[in-house]
PDB file of C-alpha atoms in Angstrom:
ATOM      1  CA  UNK A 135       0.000   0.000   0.000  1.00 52.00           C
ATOM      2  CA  UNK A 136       1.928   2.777  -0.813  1.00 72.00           C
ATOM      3  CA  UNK A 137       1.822   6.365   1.089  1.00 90.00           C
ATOM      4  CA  UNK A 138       1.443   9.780  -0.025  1.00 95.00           C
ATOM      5  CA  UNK A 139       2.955  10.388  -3.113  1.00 96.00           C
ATOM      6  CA  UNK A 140       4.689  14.002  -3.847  1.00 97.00           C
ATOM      7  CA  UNK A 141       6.406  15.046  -7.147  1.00 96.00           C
ATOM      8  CA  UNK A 142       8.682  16.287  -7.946  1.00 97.00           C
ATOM      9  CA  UNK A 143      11.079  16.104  -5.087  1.00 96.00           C
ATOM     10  CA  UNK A 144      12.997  19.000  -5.449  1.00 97.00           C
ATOM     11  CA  UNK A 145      12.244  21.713  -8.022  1.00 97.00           C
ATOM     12  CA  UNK A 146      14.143  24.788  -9.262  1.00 98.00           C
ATOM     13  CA  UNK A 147      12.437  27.712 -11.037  1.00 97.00           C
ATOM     14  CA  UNK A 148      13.391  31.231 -11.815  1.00 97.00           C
ATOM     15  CA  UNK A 149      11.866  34.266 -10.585  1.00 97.00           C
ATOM     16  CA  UNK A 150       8.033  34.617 -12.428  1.00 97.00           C
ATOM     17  CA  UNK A 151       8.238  31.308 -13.280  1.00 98.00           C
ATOM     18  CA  UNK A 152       5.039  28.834 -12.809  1.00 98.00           C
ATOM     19  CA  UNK A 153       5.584  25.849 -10.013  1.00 98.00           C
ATOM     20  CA  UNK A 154       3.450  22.697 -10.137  1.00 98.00           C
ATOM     21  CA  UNK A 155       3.563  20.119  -7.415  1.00 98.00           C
ATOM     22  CA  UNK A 156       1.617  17.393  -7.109  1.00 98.00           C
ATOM     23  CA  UNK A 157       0.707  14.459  -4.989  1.00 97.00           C
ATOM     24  CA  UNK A 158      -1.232  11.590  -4.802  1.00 96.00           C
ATOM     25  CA  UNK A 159      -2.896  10.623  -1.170  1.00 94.00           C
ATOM     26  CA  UNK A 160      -2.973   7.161   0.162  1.00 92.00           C
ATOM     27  CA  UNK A 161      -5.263   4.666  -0.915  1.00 89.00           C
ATOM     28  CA  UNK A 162      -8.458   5.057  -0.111  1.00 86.00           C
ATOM     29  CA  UNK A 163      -7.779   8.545   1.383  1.00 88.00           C
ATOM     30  CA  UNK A 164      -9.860  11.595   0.409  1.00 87.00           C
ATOM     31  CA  UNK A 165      -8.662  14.123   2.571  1.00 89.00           C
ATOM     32  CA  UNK A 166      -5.748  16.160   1.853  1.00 93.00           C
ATOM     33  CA  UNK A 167      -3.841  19.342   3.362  1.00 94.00           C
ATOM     34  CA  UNK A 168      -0.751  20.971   1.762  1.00 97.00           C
ATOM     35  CA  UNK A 169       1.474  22.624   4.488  1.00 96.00           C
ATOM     36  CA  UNK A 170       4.864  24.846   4.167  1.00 96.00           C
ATOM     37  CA  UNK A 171       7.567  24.869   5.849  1.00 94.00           C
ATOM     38  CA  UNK A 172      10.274  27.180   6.248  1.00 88.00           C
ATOM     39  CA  UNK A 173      14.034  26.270   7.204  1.00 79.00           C
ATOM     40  CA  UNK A 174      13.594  26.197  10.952  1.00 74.00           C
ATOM     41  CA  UNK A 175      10.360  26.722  11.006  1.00 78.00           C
ATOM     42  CA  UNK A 176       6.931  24.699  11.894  1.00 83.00           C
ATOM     43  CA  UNK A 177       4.237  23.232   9.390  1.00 92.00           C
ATOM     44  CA  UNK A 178       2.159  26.410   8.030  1.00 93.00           C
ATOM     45  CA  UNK A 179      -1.287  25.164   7.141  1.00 93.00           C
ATOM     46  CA  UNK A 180      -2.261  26.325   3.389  1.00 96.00           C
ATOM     47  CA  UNK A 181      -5.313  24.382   2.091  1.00 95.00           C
ATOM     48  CA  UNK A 182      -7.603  21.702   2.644  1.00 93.00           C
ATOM     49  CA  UNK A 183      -9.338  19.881  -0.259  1.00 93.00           C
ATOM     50  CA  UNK A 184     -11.680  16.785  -0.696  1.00 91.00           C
ATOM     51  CA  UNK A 185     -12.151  15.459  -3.945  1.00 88.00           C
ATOM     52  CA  UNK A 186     -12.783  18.358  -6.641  1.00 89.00           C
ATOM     53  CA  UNK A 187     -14.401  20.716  -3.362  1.00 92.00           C
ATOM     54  CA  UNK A 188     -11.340  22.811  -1.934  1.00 94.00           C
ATOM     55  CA  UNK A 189     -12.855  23.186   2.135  1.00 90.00           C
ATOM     56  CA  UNK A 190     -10.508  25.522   3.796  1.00 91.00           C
ATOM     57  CA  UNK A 191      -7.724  28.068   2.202  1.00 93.00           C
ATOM     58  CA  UNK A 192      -7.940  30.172   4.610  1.00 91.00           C
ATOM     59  CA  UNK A 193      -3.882  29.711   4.736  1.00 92.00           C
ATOM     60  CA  UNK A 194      -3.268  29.977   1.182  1.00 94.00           C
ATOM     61  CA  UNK A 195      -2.050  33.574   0.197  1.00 94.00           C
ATOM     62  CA  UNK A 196      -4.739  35.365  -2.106  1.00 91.00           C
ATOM     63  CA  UNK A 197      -2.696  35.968  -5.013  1.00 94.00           C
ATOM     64  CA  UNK A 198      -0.819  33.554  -7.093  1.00 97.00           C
ATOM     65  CA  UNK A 199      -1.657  30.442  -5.104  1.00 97.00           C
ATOM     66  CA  UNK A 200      -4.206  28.330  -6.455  1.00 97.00           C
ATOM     67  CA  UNK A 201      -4.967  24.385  -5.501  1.00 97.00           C
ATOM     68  CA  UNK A 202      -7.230  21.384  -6.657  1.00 96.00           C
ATOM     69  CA  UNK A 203      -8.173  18.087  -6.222  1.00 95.00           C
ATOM     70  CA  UNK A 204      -9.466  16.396  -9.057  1.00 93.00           C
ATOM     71  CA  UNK A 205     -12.119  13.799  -9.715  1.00 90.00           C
ATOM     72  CA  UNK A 206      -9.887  12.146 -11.196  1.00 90.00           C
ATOM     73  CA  UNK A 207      -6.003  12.191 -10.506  1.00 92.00           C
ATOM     74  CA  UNK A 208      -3.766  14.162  -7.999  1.00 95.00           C
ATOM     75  CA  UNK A 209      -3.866  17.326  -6.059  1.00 97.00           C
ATOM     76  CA  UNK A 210      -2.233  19.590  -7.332  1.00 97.00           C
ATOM     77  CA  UNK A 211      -0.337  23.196  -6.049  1.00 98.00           C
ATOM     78  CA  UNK A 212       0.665  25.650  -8.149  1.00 98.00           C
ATOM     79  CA  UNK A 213       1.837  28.930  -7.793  1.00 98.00           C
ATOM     80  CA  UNK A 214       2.405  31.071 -10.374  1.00 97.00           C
ATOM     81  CA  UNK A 215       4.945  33.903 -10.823  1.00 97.00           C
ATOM     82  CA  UNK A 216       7.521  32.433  -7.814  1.00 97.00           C
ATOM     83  CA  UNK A 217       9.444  34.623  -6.238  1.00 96.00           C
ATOM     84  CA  UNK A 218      12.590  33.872  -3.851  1.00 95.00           C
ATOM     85  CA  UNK A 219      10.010  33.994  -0.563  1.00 94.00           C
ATOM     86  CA  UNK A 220       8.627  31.042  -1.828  1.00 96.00           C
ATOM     87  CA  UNK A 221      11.388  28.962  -1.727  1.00 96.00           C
ATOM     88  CA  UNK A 222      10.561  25.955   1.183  1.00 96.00           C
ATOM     89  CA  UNK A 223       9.509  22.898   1.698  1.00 96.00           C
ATOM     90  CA  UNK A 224       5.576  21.837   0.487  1.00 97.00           C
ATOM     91  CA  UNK A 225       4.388  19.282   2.420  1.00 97.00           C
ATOM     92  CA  UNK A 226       1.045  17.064   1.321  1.00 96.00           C
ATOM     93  CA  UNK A 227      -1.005  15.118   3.883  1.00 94.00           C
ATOM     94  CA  UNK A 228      -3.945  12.711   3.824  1.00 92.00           C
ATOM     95  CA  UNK A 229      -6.048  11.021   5.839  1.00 87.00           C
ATOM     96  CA  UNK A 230      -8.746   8.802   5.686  1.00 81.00           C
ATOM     97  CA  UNK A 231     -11.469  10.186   8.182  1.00 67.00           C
ATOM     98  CA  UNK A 232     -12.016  14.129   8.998  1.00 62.00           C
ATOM     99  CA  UNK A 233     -12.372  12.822  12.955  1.00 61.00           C
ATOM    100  CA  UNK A 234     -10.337  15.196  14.683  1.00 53.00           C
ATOM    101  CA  UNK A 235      -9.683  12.655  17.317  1.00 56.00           C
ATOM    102  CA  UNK A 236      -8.499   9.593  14.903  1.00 62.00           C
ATOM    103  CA  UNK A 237      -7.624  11.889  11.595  1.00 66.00           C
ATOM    104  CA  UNK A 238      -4.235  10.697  12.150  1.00 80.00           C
ATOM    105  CA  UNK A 239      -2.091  12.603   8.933  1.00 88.00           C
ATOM    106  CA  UNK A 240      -0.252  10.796   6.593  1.00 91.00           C
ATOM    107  CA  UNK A 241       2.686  12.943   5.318  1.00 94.00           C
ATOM    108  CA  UNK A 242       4.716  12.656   1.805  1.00 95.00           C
ATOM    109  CA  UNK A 243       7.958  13.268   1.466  1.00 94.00           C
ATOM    110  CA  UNK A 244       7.604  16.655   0.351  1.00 95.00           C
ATOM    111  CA  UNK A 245       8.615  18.917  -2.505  1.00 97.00           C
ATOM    112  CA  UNK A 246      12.038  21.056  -2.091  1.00 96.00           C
ATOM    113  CA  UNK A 247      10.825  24.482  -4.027  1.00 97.00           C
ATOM    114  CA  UNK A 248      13.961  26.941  -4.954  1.00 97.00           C
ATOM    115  CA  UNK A 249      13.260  29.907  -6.729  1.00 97.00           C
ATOM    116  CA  UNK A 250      16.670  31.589  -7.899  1.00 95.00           C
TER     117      UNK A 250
ATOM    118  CA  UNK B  63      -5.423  33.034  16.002  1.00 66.00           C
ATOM    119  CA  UNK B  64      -4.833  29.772  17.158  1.00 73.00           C
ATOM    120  CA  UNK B  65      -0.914  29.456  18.308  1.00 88.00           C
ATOM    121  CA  UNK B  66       1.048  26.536  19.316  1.00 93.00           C
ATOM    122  CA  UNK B  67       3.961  26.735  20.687  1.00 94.00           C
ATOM    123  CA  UNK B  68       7.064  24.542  21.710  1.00 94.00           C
ATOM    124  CA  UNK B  69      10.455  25.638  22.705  1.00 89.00           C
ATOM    125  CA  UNK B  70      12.427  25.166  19.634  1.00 85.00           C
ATOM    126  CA  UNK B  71      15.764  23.495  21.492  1.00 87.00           C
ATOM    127  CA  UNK B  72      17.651  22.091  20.836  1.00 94.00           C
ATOM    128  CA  UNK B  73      17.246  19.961  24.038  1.00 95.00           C
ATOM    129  CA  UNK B  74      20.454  17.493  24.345  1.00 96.00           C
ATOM    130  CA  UNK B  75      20.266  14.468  26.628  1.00 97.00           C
ATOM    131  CA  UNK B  76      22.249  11.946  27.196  1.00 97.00           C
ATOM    132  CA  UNK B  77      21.337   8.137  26.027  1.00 97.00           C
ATOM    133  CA  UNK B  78      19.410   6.221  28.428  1.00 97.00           C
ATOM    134  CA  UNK B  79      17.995   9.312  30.085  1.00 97.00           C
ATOM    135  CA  UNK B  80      14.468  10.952  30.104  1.00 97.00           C
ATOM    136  CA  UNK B  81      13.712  13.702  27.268  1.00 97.00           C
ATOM    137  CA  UNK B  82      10.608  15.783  27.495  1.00 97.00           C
ATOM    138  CA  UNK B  83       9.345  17.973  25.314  1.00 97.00           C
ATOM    139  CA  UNK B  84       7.073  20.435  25.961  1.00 96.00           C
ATOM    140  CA  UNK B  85       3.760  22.010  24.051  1.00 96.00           C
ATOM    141  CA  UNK B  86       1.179  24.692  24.738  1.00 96.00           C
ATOM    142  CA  UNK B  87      -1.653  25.983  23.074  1.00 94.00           C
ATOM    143  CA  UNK B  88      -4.110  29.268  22.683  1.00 92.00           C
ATOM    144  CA  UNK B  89      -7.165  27.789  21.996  1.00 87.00           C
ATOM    145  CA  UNK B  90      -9.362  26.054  25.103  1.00 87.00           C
ATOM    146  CA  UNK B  91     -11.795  24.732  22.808  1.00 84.00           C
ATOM    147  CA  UNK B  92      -8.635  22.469  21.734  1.00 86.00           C
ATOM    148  CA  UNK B  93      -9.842  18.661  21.144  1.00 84.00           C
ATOM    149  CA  UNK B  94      -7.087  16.625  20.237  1.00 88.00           C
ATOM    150  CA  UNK B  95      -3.009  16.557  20.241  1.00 92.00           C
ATOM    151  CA  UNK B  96      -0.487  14.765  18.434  1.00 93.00           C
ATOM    152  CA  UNK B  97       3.007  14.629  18.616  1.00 96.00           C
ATOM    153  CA  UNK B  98       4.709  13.735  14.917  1.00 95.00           C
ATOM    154  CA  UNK B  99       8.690  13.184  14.801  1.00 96.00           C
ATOM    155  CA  UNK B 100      10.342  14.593  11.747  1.00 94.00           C
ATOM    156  CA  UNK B 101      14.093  13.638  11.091  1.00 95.00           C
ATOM    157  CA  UNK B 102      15.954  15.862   8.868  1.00 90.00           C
ATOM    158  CA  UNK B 103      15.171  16.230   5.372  1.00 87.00           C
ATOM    159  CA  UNK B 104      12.306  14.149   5.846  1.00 90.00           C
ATOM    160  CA  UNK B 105       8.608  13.735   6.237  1.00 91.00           C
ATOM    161  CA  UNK B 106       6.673  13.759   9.970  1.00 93.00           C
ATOM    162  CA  UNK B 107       5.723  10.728  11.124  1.00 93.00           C
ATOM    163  CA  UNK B 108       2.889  10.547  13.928  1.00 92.00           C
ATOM    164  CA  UNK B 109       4.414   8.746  17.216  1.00 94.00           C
ATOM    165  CA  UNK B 110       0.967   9.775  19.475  1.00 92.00           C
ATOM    166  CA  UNK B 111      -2.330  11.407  19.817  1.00 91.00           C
ATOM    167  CA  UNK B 112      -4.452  12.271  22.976  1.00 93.00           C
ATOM    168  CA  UNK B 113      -7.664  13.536  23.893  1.00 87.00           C
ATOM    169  CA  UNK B 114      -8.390  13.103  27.130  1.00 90.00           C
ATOM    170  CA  UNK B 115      -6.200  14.588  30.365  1.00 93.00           C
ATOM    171  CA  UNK B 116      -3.839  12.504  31.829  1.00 94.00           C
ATOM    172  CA  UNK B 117      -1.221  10.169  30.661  1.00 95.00           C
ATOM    173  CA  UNK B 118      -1.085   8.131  27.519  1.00 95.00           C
ATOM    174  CA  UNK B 119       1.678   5.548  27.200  1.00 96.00           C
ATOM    175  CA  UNK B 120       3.319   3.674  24.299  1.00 95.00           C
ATOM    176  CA  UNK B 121       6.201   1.821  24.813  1.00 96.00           C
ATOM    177  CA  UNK B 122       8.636   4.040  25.382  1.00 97.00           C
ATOM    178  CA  UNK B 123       6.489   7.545  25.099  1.00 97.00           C
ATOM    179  CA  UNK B 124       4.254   8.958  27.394  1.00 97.00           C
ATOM    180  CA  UNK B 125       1.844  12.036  26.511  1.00 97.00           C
ATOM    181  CA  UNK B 126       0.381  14.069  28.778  1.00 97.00           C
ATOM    182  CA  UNK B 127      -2.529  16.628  28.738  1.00 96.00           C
ATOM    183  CA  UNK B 128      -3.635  19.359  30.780  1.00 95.00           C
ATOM    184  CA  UNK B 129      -6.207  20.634  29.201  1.00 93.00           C
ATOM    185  CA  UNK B 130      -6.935  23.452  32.336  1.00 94.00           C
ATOM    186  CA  UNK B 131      -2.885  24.586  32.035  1.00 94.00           C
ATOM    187  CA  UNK B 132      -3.080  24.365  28.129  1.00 94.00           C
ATOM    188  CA  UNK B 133      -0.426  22.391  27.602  1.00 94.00           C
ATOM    189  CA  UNK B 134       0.941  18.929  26.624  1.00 96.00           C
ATOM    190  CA  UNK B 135       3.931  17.141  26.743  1.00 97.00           C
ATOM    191  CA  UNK B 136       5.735  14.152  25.630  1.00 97.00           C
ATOM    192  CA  UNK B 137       8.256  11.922  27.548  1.00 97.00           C
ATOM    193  CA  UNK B 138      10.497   9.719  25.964  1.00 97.00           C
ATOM    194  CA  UNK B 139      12.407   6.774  28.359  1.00 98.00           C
ATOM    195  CA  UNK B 140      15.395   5.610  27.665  1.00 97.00           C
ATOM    196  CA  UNK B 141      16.942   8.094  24.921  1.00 97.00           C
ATOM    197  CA  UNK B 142      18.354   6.939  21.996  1.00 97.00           C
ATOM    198  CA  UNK B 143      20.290   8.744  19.547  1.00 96.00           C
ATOM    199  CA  UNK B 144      17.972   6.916  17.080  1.00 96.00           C
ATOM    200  CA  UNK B 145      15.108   9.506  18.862  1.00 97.00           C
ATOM    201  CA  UNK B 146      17.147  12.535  18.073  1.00 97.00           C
ATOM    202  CA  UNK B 147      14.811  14.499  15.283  1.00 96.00           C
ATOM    203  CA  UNK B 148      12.709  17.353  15.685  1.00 95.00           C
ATOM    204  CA  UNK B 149       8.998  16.514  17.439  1.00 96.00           C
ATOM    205  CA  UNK B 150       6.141  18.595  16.550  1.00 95.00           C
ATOM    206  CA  UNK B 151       3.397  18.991  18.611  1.00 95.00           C
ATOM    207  CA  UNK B 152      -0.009  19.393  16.502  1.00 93.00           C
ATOM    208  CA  UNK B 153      -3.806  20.560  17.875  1.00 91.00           C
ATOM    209  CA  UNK B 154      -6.923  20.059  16.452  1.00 85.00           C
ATOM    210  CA  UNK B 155      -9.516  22.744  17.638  1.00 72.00           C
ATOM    211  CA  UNK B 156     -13.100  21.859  17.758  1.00 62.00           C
ATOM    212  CA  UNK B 157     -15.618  23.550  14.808  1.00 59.00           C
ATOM    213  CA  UNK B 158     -14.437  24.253  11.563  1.00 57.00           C
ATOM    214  CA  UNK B 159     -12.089  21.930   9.136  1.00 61.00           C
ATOM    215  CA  UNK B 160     -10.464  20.337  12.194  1.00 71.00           C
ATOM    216  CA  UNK B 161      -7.327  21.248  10.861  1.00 82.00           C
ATOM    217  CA  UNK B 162      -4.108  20.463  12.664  1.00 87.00           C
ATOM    218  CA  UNK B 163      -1.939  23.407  13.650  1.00 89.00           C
ATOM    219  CA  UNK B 164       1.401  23.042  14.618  1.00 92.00           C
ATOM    220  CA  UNK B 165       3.898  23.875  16.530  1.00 93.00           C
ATOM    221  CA  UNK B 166       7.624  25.146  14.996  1.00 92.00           C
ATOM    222  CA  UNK B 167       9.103  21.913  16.758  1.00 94.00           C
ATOM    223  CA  UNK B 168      11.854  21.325  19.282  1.00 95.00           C
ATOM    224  CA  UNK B 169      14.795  19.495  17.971  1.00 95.00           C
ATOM    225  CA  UNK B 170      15.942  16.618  20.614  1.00 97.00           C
ATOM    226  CA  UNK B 171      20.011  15.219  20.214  1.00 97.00           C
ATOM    227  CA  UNK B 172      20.594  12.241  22.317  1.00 97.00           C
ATOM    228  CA  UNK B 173      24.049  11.601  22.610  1.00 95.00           C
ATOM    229  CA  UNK B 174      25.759   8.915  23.315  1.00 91.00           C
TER     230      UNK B 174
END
């Protein structure tokens, strides 16, 4: 059963340059949550989607930040126009039940954005 | 705004002895806790969650909750330098998405 699935890895763009990263939840998971994270910094909450409904992006920034989820296929973030401030670490979670008590999340690897 | 915050370290013990890591939280209408441990470069893991004051225990972690003081903690017997990462505490408040907030983390070295 494999986990969450994040691509690509690492990424380098350009400044105003478009990023896409994408990842595929666990089986059987329809929950998912992208997160960012800063060198030596926590997990910053950005968005929370179920399948083609985004529920909560109350984290995302307004402009230039956009996510999805898909009937079919992977969630996807993308933000367009980088600039250096957005160079981190995007994290993608799933889980399987929205229980706050058992939602246990189930973290990719992550996707190393650096904007030059 | 809902804040979580942990003391961001690092804390250095030696093997064998008792590490704990500390957590509090802004929100009293908090429901549930978890404690993930991320190593560097990778992805958190979850190690525990609680919900109800008191002590939880799991081989060689213990959580705590004090839901009246706000806070929660995490104990880890026995240090190894296998443990050393950075733990991040996590809340779930009650109403809206449920979504998890987190701490910044407090990086743990056990040495040997």
């Amino acid at each position: 059963n494999a986990g969450v699935m994040q691509n690509p890895r690492h990424l380098v763009r350009r400044r105003g340059q478009e990023a896409r990263l994408r990842c595929s939840p666990m089986k059987g998971h329809s929950h998912v949550y992208w997160y960012r994270q800063l060198p030596e910094e926590g997990l910053k909450f950005m968005v929370y989607l179920q399948k083609e409904n985004i529920i909560d992006e109350s984290g995302m920034p307004k402009e230039r930040f956009s996510a999805e989820f898909p009937k079919e296929g992977p969630s996807i973030l993308r933000i367009q126009q980088v600039v250096r401030g957005d160079s981190a670490a995007y994290f993608c979670a799933s889980s399987l039940q929205r229980d706050p008590n058992t939602g246990e999340l189930f973290f990719g690897e992550g996707s190393r954005l650096t904007v030059l | 705004q809902k804040e979580v915050e942990q003391n961001s370290g690092p804390l250095s013990v030696p093997e064998g002895a008792i590490a704990s890591l500390n957590c509090t939280y802004s929100d009293r209408g908090s429901q549930s806790f978890f404690w993930y441990r991320q190593y560097s470069g990778k992805s958190p893991e979850l190690i525990m969650f609680i919900y109800s004051n008191g002590d939880k225990e799991d081989g060689r972690f213990t959580a705590q909750l004090n839901k009246a003081s706000q806070y929660v903690s995490l104990l880890i017997r026995d240090s190894q330098p296998s443990d050393s990462a950075t733990y991040l505490c996590a809340v779930n408040s009650a109403g809206g998405s449920y979504i998890p907030t987190f701490g910044r983390g407090t990086s743990l070295i056990v040495h040997p």
